[in-house]
């Protein structure tokens, strides 16, 4: 073989294309094959040249007959040929799809000497094409699909679109999509949609459409622009799912969930919804007295009849603009959207008088009922709550009619204060006041390094948060005792480890000689110097500068570090931070929770971080409740994170 032949052979072996020379005999014995056949099929050139393997041995059994027939036809036609794609089986039994191009070499008499050609591996392409066809099949089988031009005129619609819309292909091609538009769908929806897709963005939403016969149907719609090679809009594709059954079922369930089964009136959920929808709602509640006794005496069947009779009677006396509800077993409500408070009051007084003066006749029985009526003209947010307060006040004071006023609420608050004062005293006496501990995570070391002690009352299986009792504890002079319990519980727990921890102190704590003496003594007894962080509740403000300076001096002498809690709200000012000389600034959780809202919270947080770094202070983000917030907190360079994403308060420590 010449040098040129060697160069050509080397070139062939570097090619991804494998060259073959076949004899025109049964099984197509191989006279020559390029060495790169080893890469494609796993057999060496020598194995083929020894005639140990015929080419027909490589062809997949399901393709062999077709290849033989194709070859016979090409030979009769006396021309070179390309086989359609077929499969070969490699030495490792792997299936390889190939493309085959073959030349027929003949002698001077026209007899075939051999075949000469090449094969290319197209397995990945074949698989991709098969997958693409499968994807197209699945997409068409499960989705309603249309294509449209840049003006929104339909250029393609699949069978599912025709089935769901009721149109034929001839009726729909070239027509704009608004042929499906239902009048209930706002034009603003379509303006928003066109704005998105014309700006090369996709749009997704639920549309109420109409079929050819006018029947409404609902579709979950996704529309996206298809771009050409210049990134210009060429056409639009719309993919829809018919969700009519889902919407109708949802509407039926919604109606069912908002309807009282016995009377057919709206229930409590419906009332709450209508209150929010009203402009100036006025509310009256009607409570049937001793209804449980009627049920017990006459039976539930008659009780149900009585409820229906009461509903009919109440409805007969109401005005058309009133909305009537049954919101509890024996409780009804009337909602009126109006600014005419006096008119509503007068009407309800009349209805109340009639209900209490006329008995109900049920199953040949005459039943005298007593109805308590309460009203509220307060804001939407508190309308039902205040009407309930008026009702309970009326029952407690043996009244039958009551209009809510602030004095009733004050009396209720007084009762609540008495309850909690007793509850707190009992908790202190029985050792139920304790501390829970929430971890504080170092964002740089990725470790929990500190804990904050938080007061809780443990009442059986209930864990009572401080929001329920701390304010009342201050009013009833039990607050200092609660703080002392937290200090004791914390010192006993952290005596057994070397972790840092913090305790909250308020203005009241700092001004209490009793509390300060207890704190300094505890630090010395439990050797907490250098580990305790005192969190000053910044939102309350600290006014007595002399007492504060004395406290700060003693705290630092005892090895305590200071943290400013809730910074960013209340009395926040940076001069205050400089005065206290705090080590940590705890950024208020209400700001951290709004970190992704476009309301200036991010600017406030950045300002606090900048100030803290300039003064050598470290920052702690409170209320870190999600990974999204945590990631942003870390990106901003805040030193520590605290919140339910890191860990909720527990009676034990999370290492």
XYZ file of C-alpha atoms in Angstrom:
655
model
C 0.000 0.000 0.000
C 1.372 3.399 -0.967
C 1.909 6.323 1.398
C -1.117 8.024 -0.118
C -3.174 4.933 0.549
C -1.937 4.945 4.151
C -2.954 8.589 4.524
C -6.387 7.833 3.090
C -6.775 4.828 5.397
C -5.836 6.999 8.363
C -8.356 9.617 7.268
C -11.093 6.993 6.999
C -10.350 5.689 10.472
C -10.741 9.171 11.976
C -14.137 9.630 10.336
C -17.408 8.856 12.181
C -18.512 7.203 8.925
C -17.615 3.506 8.504
C -16.704 2.356 4.975
C -17.517 -1.167 3.758
C -16.829 -3.273 0.687
C -19.274 -6.187 0.364
C -19.226 -9.202 -1.942
C -22.337 -9.799 -4.025
C -22.946 -13.146 -2.320
C -25.400 -14.534 0.220
C -24.977 -12.870 3.580
C -22.820 -10.114 1.995
C -19.339 -11.183 3.126
C -17.055 -8.235 3.850
C -13.945 -7.703 1.698
C -12.949 -4.437 3.365
C -13.992 -2.293 6.310
C -12.360 0.791 7.859
C -10.819 0.309 11.317
C -13.269 2.723 12.963
C -15.854 -0.073 12.729
C -14.537 -1.085 16.154
C -15.917 2.160 17.633
C -19.303 1.743 15.971
C -19.971 -1.998 16.327
C -17.362 -3.326 18.783
C -15.919 -5.802 16.226
C -12.376 -5.382 14.939
C -11.500 -5.003 11.283
C -9.720 -8.366 11.441
C -12.849 -10.186 12.619
C -14.693 -8.995 9.521
C -11.840 -9.635 7.088
C -11.494 -13.238 8.323
C -15.044 -13.828 7.080
C -16.016 -14.972 10.579
C -18.846 -12.430 10.527
C -21.161 -11.729 7.616
C -22.828 -8.346 7.263
C -26.241 -10.028 7.416
C -25.301 -11.289 10.893
C -25.293 -7.670 12.079
C -28.709 -6.686 10.751
C -31.617 -6.748 13.196
C -33.862 -9.770 12.414
C -36.908 -7.540 12.002
C -35.107 -5.455 9.339
C -33.240 -8.225 7.407
C -36.063 -9.179 4.991
C -36.695 -5.547 4.094
C -32.992 -4.900 3.410
C -32.831 -8.006 1.181
C -35.899 -6.944 -0.794
C -34.597 -3.377 -1.158
C -31.253 -4.661 -2.459
C -32.940 -6.942 -5.019
C -34.977 -4.018 -6.362
C -31.948 -1.731 -6.599
C -29.923 -4.401 -8.418
C -32.701 -4.871 -10.991
C -32.827 -1.117 -11.448
C -29.061 -1.174 -11.957
C -28.389 1.925 -9.894
C -26.741 2.983 -6.685
C -29.021 3.302 -3.706
C -29.699 4.361 -0.127
C -31.485 2.074 2.247
C -34.159 3.456 4.524
C -32.952 3.595 8.111
C -32.373 0.194 9.667
C -30.878 -1.375 12.783
C -27.570 -3.134 13.381
C -26.694 -5.146 16.493
C -23.266 -4.468 17.979
C -20.996 -6.980 19.627
C -22.352 -5.884 23.032
C -25.923 -6.471 21.729
C -26.629 -2.756 21.593
C -29.055 -1.651 18.856
C -27.652 1.002 16.525
C -29.702 2.820 13.900
C -27.729 3.497 10.696
C -28.063 5.317 7.426
C -26.606 3.338 4.481
C -25.407 4.698 1.108
C -24.167 2.058 -1.377
C -22.556 2.029 -4.835
C -22.852 -1.033 -7.146
C -19.537 -1.840 -8.858
C -19.881 -3.929 -12.099
C -17.423 -5.407 -14.619
C -17.415 -4.737 -18.371
C -20.153 -7.326 -18.847
C -22.410 -5.664 -16.300
C -21.960 -8.339 -13.694
C -21.715 -7.155 -10.081
C -18.200 -7.331 -8.666
C -19.028 -5.953 -5.237
C -20.881 -3.275 -3.336
C -19.033 -0.299 -1.897
C -20.490 2.240 0.523
C -20.653 3.702 3.992
C -22.889 3.651 7.039
C -23.483 6.441 9.596
C -24.719 6.119 13.170
C -28.027 8.024 13.450
C -29.217 6.452 16.706
C -29.427 9.731 18.632
C -31.164 11.468 15.724
C -33.582 8.583 15.279
C -34.347 8.566 19.005
C -34.837 12.343 19.006
C -37.184 12.155 16.036
C -39.120 9.314 17.615
C -39.383 11.255 20.865
C -40.440 14.363 18.973
C -43.187 12.453 17.210
C -44.241 10.923 20.509
C -44.297 14.346 22.179
C -46.402 15.702 19.322
C -48.782 12.775 19.644
C -49.096 13.187 23.411
C -49.492 16.956 23.102
C -52.249 16.628 20.514
C -53.965 13.815 22.380
C -54.179 15.670 25.683
C -54.279 19.356 24.830
C -56.409 21.762 22.835
C -53.947 23.430 20.468
C -54.146 26.327 18.047
C -51.660 28.339 16.053
C -52.411 31.887 14.969
C -50.749 34.617 12.951
C -49.503 37.883 14.413
C -53.013 39.351 14.168
C -54.512 36.489 16.193
C -56.178 34.773 13.230
C -56.266 30.983 13.583
C -53.957 29.129 11.193
C -54.131 25.667 12.783
C -56.459 23.874 15.198
C -56.194 20.266 16.338
C -59.084 17.818 16.690
C -59.580 18.471 20.403
C -60.073 22.175 19.686
C -62.734 21.368 17.114
C -64.449 18.977 19.528
C -64.488 21.439 22.415
C -65.587 24.476 20.371
C -68.100 22.798 18.069
C -66.606 24.401 14.943
C -65.285 22.623 11.865
C -61.788 23.311 10.591
C -63.162 25.206 7.580
C -65.244 27.450 9.869
C -62.359 28.313 12.163
C -59.291 28.736 9.916
C -58.574 32.413 9.245
C -60.976 33.595 11.963
C -59.791 35.591 14.990
C -59.725 33.908 18.381
C -62.369 36.304 19.678
C -64.913 34.137 17.899
C -64.747 32.179 21.167
C -65.015 35.204 23.469
C -67.741 35.001 26.084
C -69.325 38.339 27.123
C -68.721 37.494 30.805
C -64.946 37.756 30.279
C -63.669 41.301 30.789
C -61.950 43.037 27.878
C -59.174 43.962 30.325
C -58.166 40.288 30.448
C -57.535 40.281 26.691
C -55.682 43.608 26.830
C -53.337 42.148 29.423
C -52.905 38.968 27.378
C -52.024 40.857 24.168
C -49.636 43.127 26.025
C -47.750 40.072 27.307
C -47.495 38.068 24.097
C -46.720 41.083 21.883
C -43.800 41.792 24.231
C -42.528 38.234 23.630
C -43.760 36.951 26.993
C -46.055 34.033 27.659
C -49.497 34.467 29.229
C -51.448 32.034 31.381
C -54.967 32.296 32.716
C -58.464 30.855 32.876
C -60.926 32.059 30.227
C -64.644 31.600 29.957
C -65.304 30.864 26.272
C -68.404 30.063 24.247
C -68.928 27.263 21.766
C -70.453 27.624 18.306
C -73.907 27.000 19.802
C -73.355 29.618 22.524
C -72.765 27.121 25.336
C -70.114 28.403 27.761
C -66.981 26.391 28.472
C -63.933 27.136 30.565
C -60.317 26.660 29.518
C -57.008 26.882 31.316
C -55.029 28.741 28.623
C -51.309 29.133 27.926
C -50.306 31.369 25.005
C -46.733 32.028 23.892
C -45.092 33.725 20.898
C -42.981 31.636 18.505
C -39.922 33.527 17.268
C -38.000 33.290 13.987
C -34.212 33.202 13.577
C -34.117 36.986 14.059
C -36.003 36.686 17.349
C -39.054 38.345 15.849
C -42.580 37.079 16.445
C -43.599 34.708 13.678
C -46.823 33.284 15.121
C -48.509 32.391 18.417
C -49.260 28.998 19.925
C -52.148 28.438 22.301
C -52.409 25.370 24.524
C -55.674 24.878 26.401
C -57.253 22.412 28.783
C -61.013 22.191 29.038
C -61.756 22.660 32.741
C -65.507 23.223 32.419
C -66.375 20.209 34.555
C -63.844 21.265 37.183
C -65.195 24.851 37.300
C -68.829 23.733 37.436
C -68.035 21.215 40.163
C -66.108 23.880 42.064
C -68.989 26.343 41.752
C -71.425 23.678 42.925
C -69.207 22.827 45.891
C -68.755 26.514 46.692
C -72.509 27.050 46.648
C -72.994 23.945 48.757
C -70.341 25.064 51.240
C -72.061 28.440 51.580
C -75.644 27.164 51.878
C -77.490 25.871 54.920
C -78.856 22.445 53.957
C -81.985 22.691 56.083
C -83.314 26.136 55.137
C -81.523 26.815 51.836
C -80.310 30.136 53.265
C -76.726 31.331 53.136
C -74.555 30.071 55.995
C -71.822 31.687 58.085
C -69.238 31.417 55.283
C -71.591 33.134 52.866
C -72.265 35.878 55.397
C -68.544 36.537 55.871
C -68.056 36.697 52.102
C -70.964 39.107 51.613
C -69.720 41.329 54.441
C -66.425 41.779 52.606
C -68.216 42.492 49.321
C -70.539 45.111 50.857
C -69.738 48.840 50.912
C -71.324 49.742 54.254
C -72.682 46.555 55.852
C -75.066 46.602 58.806
C -75.727 43.372 60.685
C -78.433 41.954 62.944
C -78.330 38.573 64.694
C -81.360 36.623 65.936
C -80.814 33.874 68.517
C -83.651 31.488 69.445
C -83.593 31.002 73.201
C -83.812 27.525 74.797
C -83.676 25.839 71.397
C -81.750 22.842 72.759
C -84.558 22.298 75.291
C -87.126 22.314 72.470
C -85.047 19.718 70.606
C -84.768 17.542 73.690
C -88.471 17.779 74.564
C -90.093 17.505 71.136
C -87.343 15.680 69.224
C -85.018 16.739 66.436
C -87.573 16.307 63.651
C -89.831 18.940 65.167
C -86.785 21.047 65.981
C -85.899 21.093 62.277
C -89.476 22.036 61.415
C -89.335 24.881 63.921
C -86.112 26.198 62.355
C -87.719 26.166 58.893
C -90.859 27.869 60.223
C -88.744 30.540 61.929
C -86.788 31.094 58.701
C -90.013 31.546 56.712
C -91.422 33.970 59.262
C -88.217 35.982 59.410
C -88.085 36.100 55.616
C -91.709 37.323 55.462
C -90.837 40.394 57.536
C -87.578 41.289 55.826
C -87.208 43.727 52.954
C -86.073 42.686 49.454
C -82.708 44.422 49.917
C -81.988 42.442 53.096
C -79.923 39.223 52.885
C -80.945 36.441 55.269
C -78.662 33.699 56.661
C -78.724 30.793 59.088
C -75.290 30.945 60.686
C -75.705 28.466 63.533
C -78.140 25.824 64.742
C -80.462 28.378 66.359
C -79.001 31.633 65.052
C -79.966 33.730 62.030
C -78.564 36.927 60.557
C -79.762 39.798 58.365
C -77.214 41.809 56.385
C -78.037 45.202 54.899
C -75.665 47.203 52.687
C -76.622 50.801 53.424
C -75.636 53.958 55.281
C -79.156 54.228 56.736
C -78.313 53.081 60.274
C -81.466 54.494 61.878
C -83.750 52.976 59.254
C -82.167 49.529 59.746
C -82.366 49.841 63.526
C -86.074 50.743 63.403
C -86.865 47.870 61.036
C -84.991 45.310 63.148
C -86.731 46.551 66.302
C -90.090 45.946 64.607
C -89.087 42.440 63.439
C -87.748 41.660 66.929
C -91.020 42.711 68.540
C -93.113 40.540 66.200
C -90.863 37.478 66.633
C -91.210 37.677 70.416
C -94.953 38.362 70.447
C -96.199 35.665 68.082
C -95.704 31.915 68.721
C -94.719 29.487 65.980
C -97.144 26.786 64.839
C -95.341 23.531 63.982
C -97.076 20.167 63.415
C -100.239 21.193 65.225
C -98.156 22.448 68.125
C -97.956 26.045 69.313
C -94.452 26.865 70.499
C -93.622 30.120 72.230
C -90.061 31.224 71.568
C -87.852 33.948 72.977
C -85.512 35.668 70.505
C -82.415 37.666 71.465
C -81.541 40.265 68.824
C -78.206 42.063 68.540
C -76.913 44.613 66.036
C -73.612 46.081 64.971
C -72.763 49.004 62.706
C -68.994 48.627 63.112
C -66.407 48.152 60.326
C -66.302 45.086 58.057
C -63.331 43.701 59.907
C -65.129 43.558 63.258
C -68.795 43.527 62.213
C -69.635 39.903 63.025
C -67.371 39.835 66.083
C -68.973 42.934 67.600
C -72.486 41.650 66.831
C -71.529 38.451 68.708
C -70.224 40.528 71.600
C -73.533 42.409 71.748
C -75.444 39.104 71.667
C -73.410 37.598 74.510
C -73.719 40.812 76.503
C -77.485 40.736 76.027
C -77.678 37.138 77.248
C -75.428 37.797 80.252
C -77.478 40.843 81.290
C -80.868 39.191 80.559
C -81.620 41.637 77.729
C -83.451 40.656 74.544
C -82.241 43.495 72.324
C -78.775 45.058 72.191
C -76.921 47.430 69.853
C -73.150 47.128 70.101
C -71.197 50.026 71.631
C -67.656 50.483 72.911
C -68.697 50.245 76.579
C -69.733 46.632 76.011
C -66.277 45.839 74.649
C -64.608 47.524 77.631
C -66.699 45.428 79.989
C -65.686 42.316 78.048
C -62.022 43.310 78.217
C -62.350 43.820 81.967
C -63.736 40.290 82.304
C -60.891 38.982 80.177
C -58.318 40.769 82.338
C -59.779 39.214 85.469
C -59.612 35.781 83.849
C -55.982 36.113 82.769
C -54.859 37.665 86.056
C -56.164 34.555 87.798
C -54.666 32.290 85.118
C -51.214 33.898 85.454
C -51.248 33.663 89.258
C -52.177 29.990 89.068
C -49.408 29.368 86.498
C -46.830 31.085 88.722
C -47.980 29.178 91.799
C -47.919 25.824 89.993
C -44.625 26.351 88.155
C -46.246 26.482 84.705
C -44.401 29.652 83.671
C -41.214 28.606 81.892
C -38.877 29.439 79.014
C -38.751 28.070 75.498
C -35.631 28.583 73.388
C -35.380 29.622 69.738
C -32.100 29.062 67.846
C -30.129 31.910 66.282
C -28.189 30.834 63.180
C -24.829 32.279 62.141
C -25.192 32.938 58.411
C -21.426 32.832 57.855
C -20.446 29.713 59.844
C -23.760 27.999 58.988
C -24.170 26.915 62.615
C -26.598 27.543 65.468
C -24.538 29.605 67.906
C -27.059 31.290 70.201
C -30.560 30.945 71.588
C -33.196 33.424 72.680
C -35.248 32.628 75.783
C -38.979 33.223 75.246
C -41.601 32.981 77.966
C -44.437 30.468 77.719
C -47.174 29.128 79.991
C -47.499 25.349 79.768
C -51.097 24.455 80.596
C -51.498 20.714 80.082
C -51.180 20.078 76.337
C -51.517 23.789 75.573
C -48.539 26.071 75.073
C -49.717 29.650 75.698
C -47.748 32.394 73.902
C -46.957 35.692 75.695
C -49.283 37.715 73.445
C -52.165 36.321 75.529
C -50.912 37.321 78.974
C -47.904 39.689 79.107
C -49.837 42.953 78.817
C -52.242 41.827 81.514
C -49.308 40.679 83.665
C -47.964 44.230 83.558
C -51.313 45.685 84.590
C -51.648 43.203 87.465
C -48.009 43.619 88.658
C -47.084 40.003 87.874
C -44.664 40.819 85.088
C -41.469 40.941 87.177
C -42.184 37.482 88.611
C -42.561 36.147 85.054
C -39.208 37.614 83.975
C -37.532 36.097 87.046
C -38.891 32.647 86.093
C -37.442 33.015 82.583
C -34.060 34.045 84.005
C -33.979 31.054 86.380
C -35.047 28.534 83.705
C -32.437 29.884 81.270
C -29.552 29.898 83.740
C -30.273 26.314 84.820
C -30.368 25.066 81.227
C -27.287 26.890 79.933
C -25.222 25.999 83.008
C -24.718 22.576 81.381
C -23.232 23.850 78.085
C -21.113 26.693 76.707
C -23.603 28.273 74.300
C -24.524 31.938 74.318
C -28.123 32.932 75.000
C -30.262 36.024 75.326
C -33.055 37.187 77.644
C -35.529 39.967 76.868
C -35.763 42.912 79.235
C -38.322 45.703 79.055
C -38.272 49.221 80.442
C -40.205 47.899 83.427
C -37.569 45.217 84.075
C -34.694 47.672 83.930
C -36.355 50.057 86.414
C -37.148 47.246 88.876
C -34.577 46.965 91.667
C -35.993 43.550 92.562
C -35.445 42.233 89.035
C -31.960 43.706 88.664
C -30.824 42.233 91.984
C -32.151 38.817 90.891
C -30.355 39.110 87.549
C -26.932 40.169 88.879
C -27.051 37.495 91.577
C -27.974 34.815 89.029
C -25.121 35.773 86.674
C -22.644 35.399 89.541
C -24.177 32.173 90.938
C -24.299 30.365 87.587
C -21.056 31.927 86.187
C -22.789 33.387 83.134
C -20.265 36.190 82.608
C -19.467 36.612 78.911
C -22.308 34.352 77.706
C -25.468 36.297 78.462
C -26.951 38.739 75.958
C -29.560 41.163 77.274
C -32.109 42.074 74.612
C -33.572 45.499 75.253
C -37.089 45.738 73.835
C -36.512 48.833 71.705
C -40.148 49.340 70.694
C -41.028 50.524 74.193
C -38.417 53.254 74.339
C -36.246 53.958 77.380
C -36.858 57.351 78.948
C -35.043 57.398 82.314
C -31.508 58.101 81.084
C -29.877 58.025 84.555
C -31.346 54.616 85.423
C -30.450 53.295 81.982
C -26.823 54.424 82.218
C -26.478 52.792 85.643
C -27.996 49.563 84.362
C -25.795 49.505 81.248
C -22.691 50.101 83.294
C -23.518 47.217 85.660
C -24.469 44.924 82.776
C -21.154 45.475 80.977
C -19.255 45.034 84.231
C -21.011 41.668 84.618
C -19.800 40.575 81.170
C -23.171 40.968 79.455
C -23.524 41.996 75.846
C -26.468 44.071 74.668
C -28.842 43.556 71.764
C -31.512 45.978 70.588
C -34.709 44.029 69.916
C -37.406 44.974 67.360
C -35.238 47.660 65.756
C -36.912 49.386 62.825
C -40.254 50.108 64.492
C -41.589 52.138 67.366
C -39.009 54.573 68.732
C -36.263 53.554 66.283
C -33.433 56.016 65.973
C -29.730 55.593 65.384
C -28.708 57.963 68.175
C -30.392 55.526 70.544
C -28.120 52.736 69.267
C -25.011 54.818 69.808
C -26.094 55.665 73.360
C -26.643 52.035 74.325
C -23.479 50.754 72.651
C -25.153 47.504 71.679
C -23.290 44.526 70.213
C -26.279 43.287 68.189
C -29.130 44.925 66.323
C -32.155 42.650 65.850
C -34.048 43.882 62.803
C -37.763 43.792 63.516
C -39.574 40.788 62.045
C -42.379 42.877 60.574
C -39.808 44.498 58.268
C -37.995 41.241 57.438
C -41.304 39.639 56.419
C -41.795 42.463 53.881
C -38.280 42.161 52.493
C -39.580 41.193 49.023
C -42.467 43.646 48.972
C -42.141 46.892 47.053
C -42.831 49.074 50.071
C -39.451 50.455 51.112
C -38.682 47.666 53.609
C -35.526 46.711 51.702
C -34.228 50.307 51.900
C -34.785 50.402 55.674
C -32.984 47.063 56.116
C -30.015 48.189 53.997
C -29.748 51.410 56.011
C -29.669 49.446 59.281
C -27.006 47.069 57.910
C -24.836 49.936 56.683
C -25.068 51.710 60.043
C -24.347 48.500 61.977
C -21.243 47.706 59.948
C -19.951 51.263 60.329
C -20.340 51.004 64.137
C -18.926 47.470 64.380
C -22.304 45.991 65.382
C -23.711 42.671 64.216
C -27.199 42.255 62.766
C -29.849 39.611 63.404
C -32.858 39.119 61.123
C -35.994 38.111 63.012
C -39.020 36.222 61.595
C -37.002 34.398 58.924
C -39.883 32.143 57.957
C -38.896 30.803 54.514
C -35.909 29.828 52.389
C -36.624 32.767 50.100
C -36.306 35.243 52.986
C -33.272 33.398 54.374
C -31.422 33.527 51.035
C -32.055 37.279 50.717
C -30.973 37.886 54.318
C -27.686 36.097 53.596
C -27.168 37.996 50.328
C -27.582 41.303 52.179
C -24.804 40.355 54.584
C -26.934 40.103 57.745
C -24.895 38.185 60.321
C -27.558 36.013 61.988
C -31.009 34.595 61.213
C -33.806 33.724 63.624
C -37.273 32.429 62.818
C -39.364 29.353 62.077
C -37.273 28.509 58.982
C -34.291 28.052 61.319
C -36.270 26.511 64.179
C -39.332 27.194 66.301
C -39.112 27.797 70.076
C -38.751 24.553 72.021
C -38.367 23.573 75.660
C -35.037 22.009 74.689
C -32.082 23.049 72.525
C -31.445 22.242 68.851
C -27.720 21.653 68.347
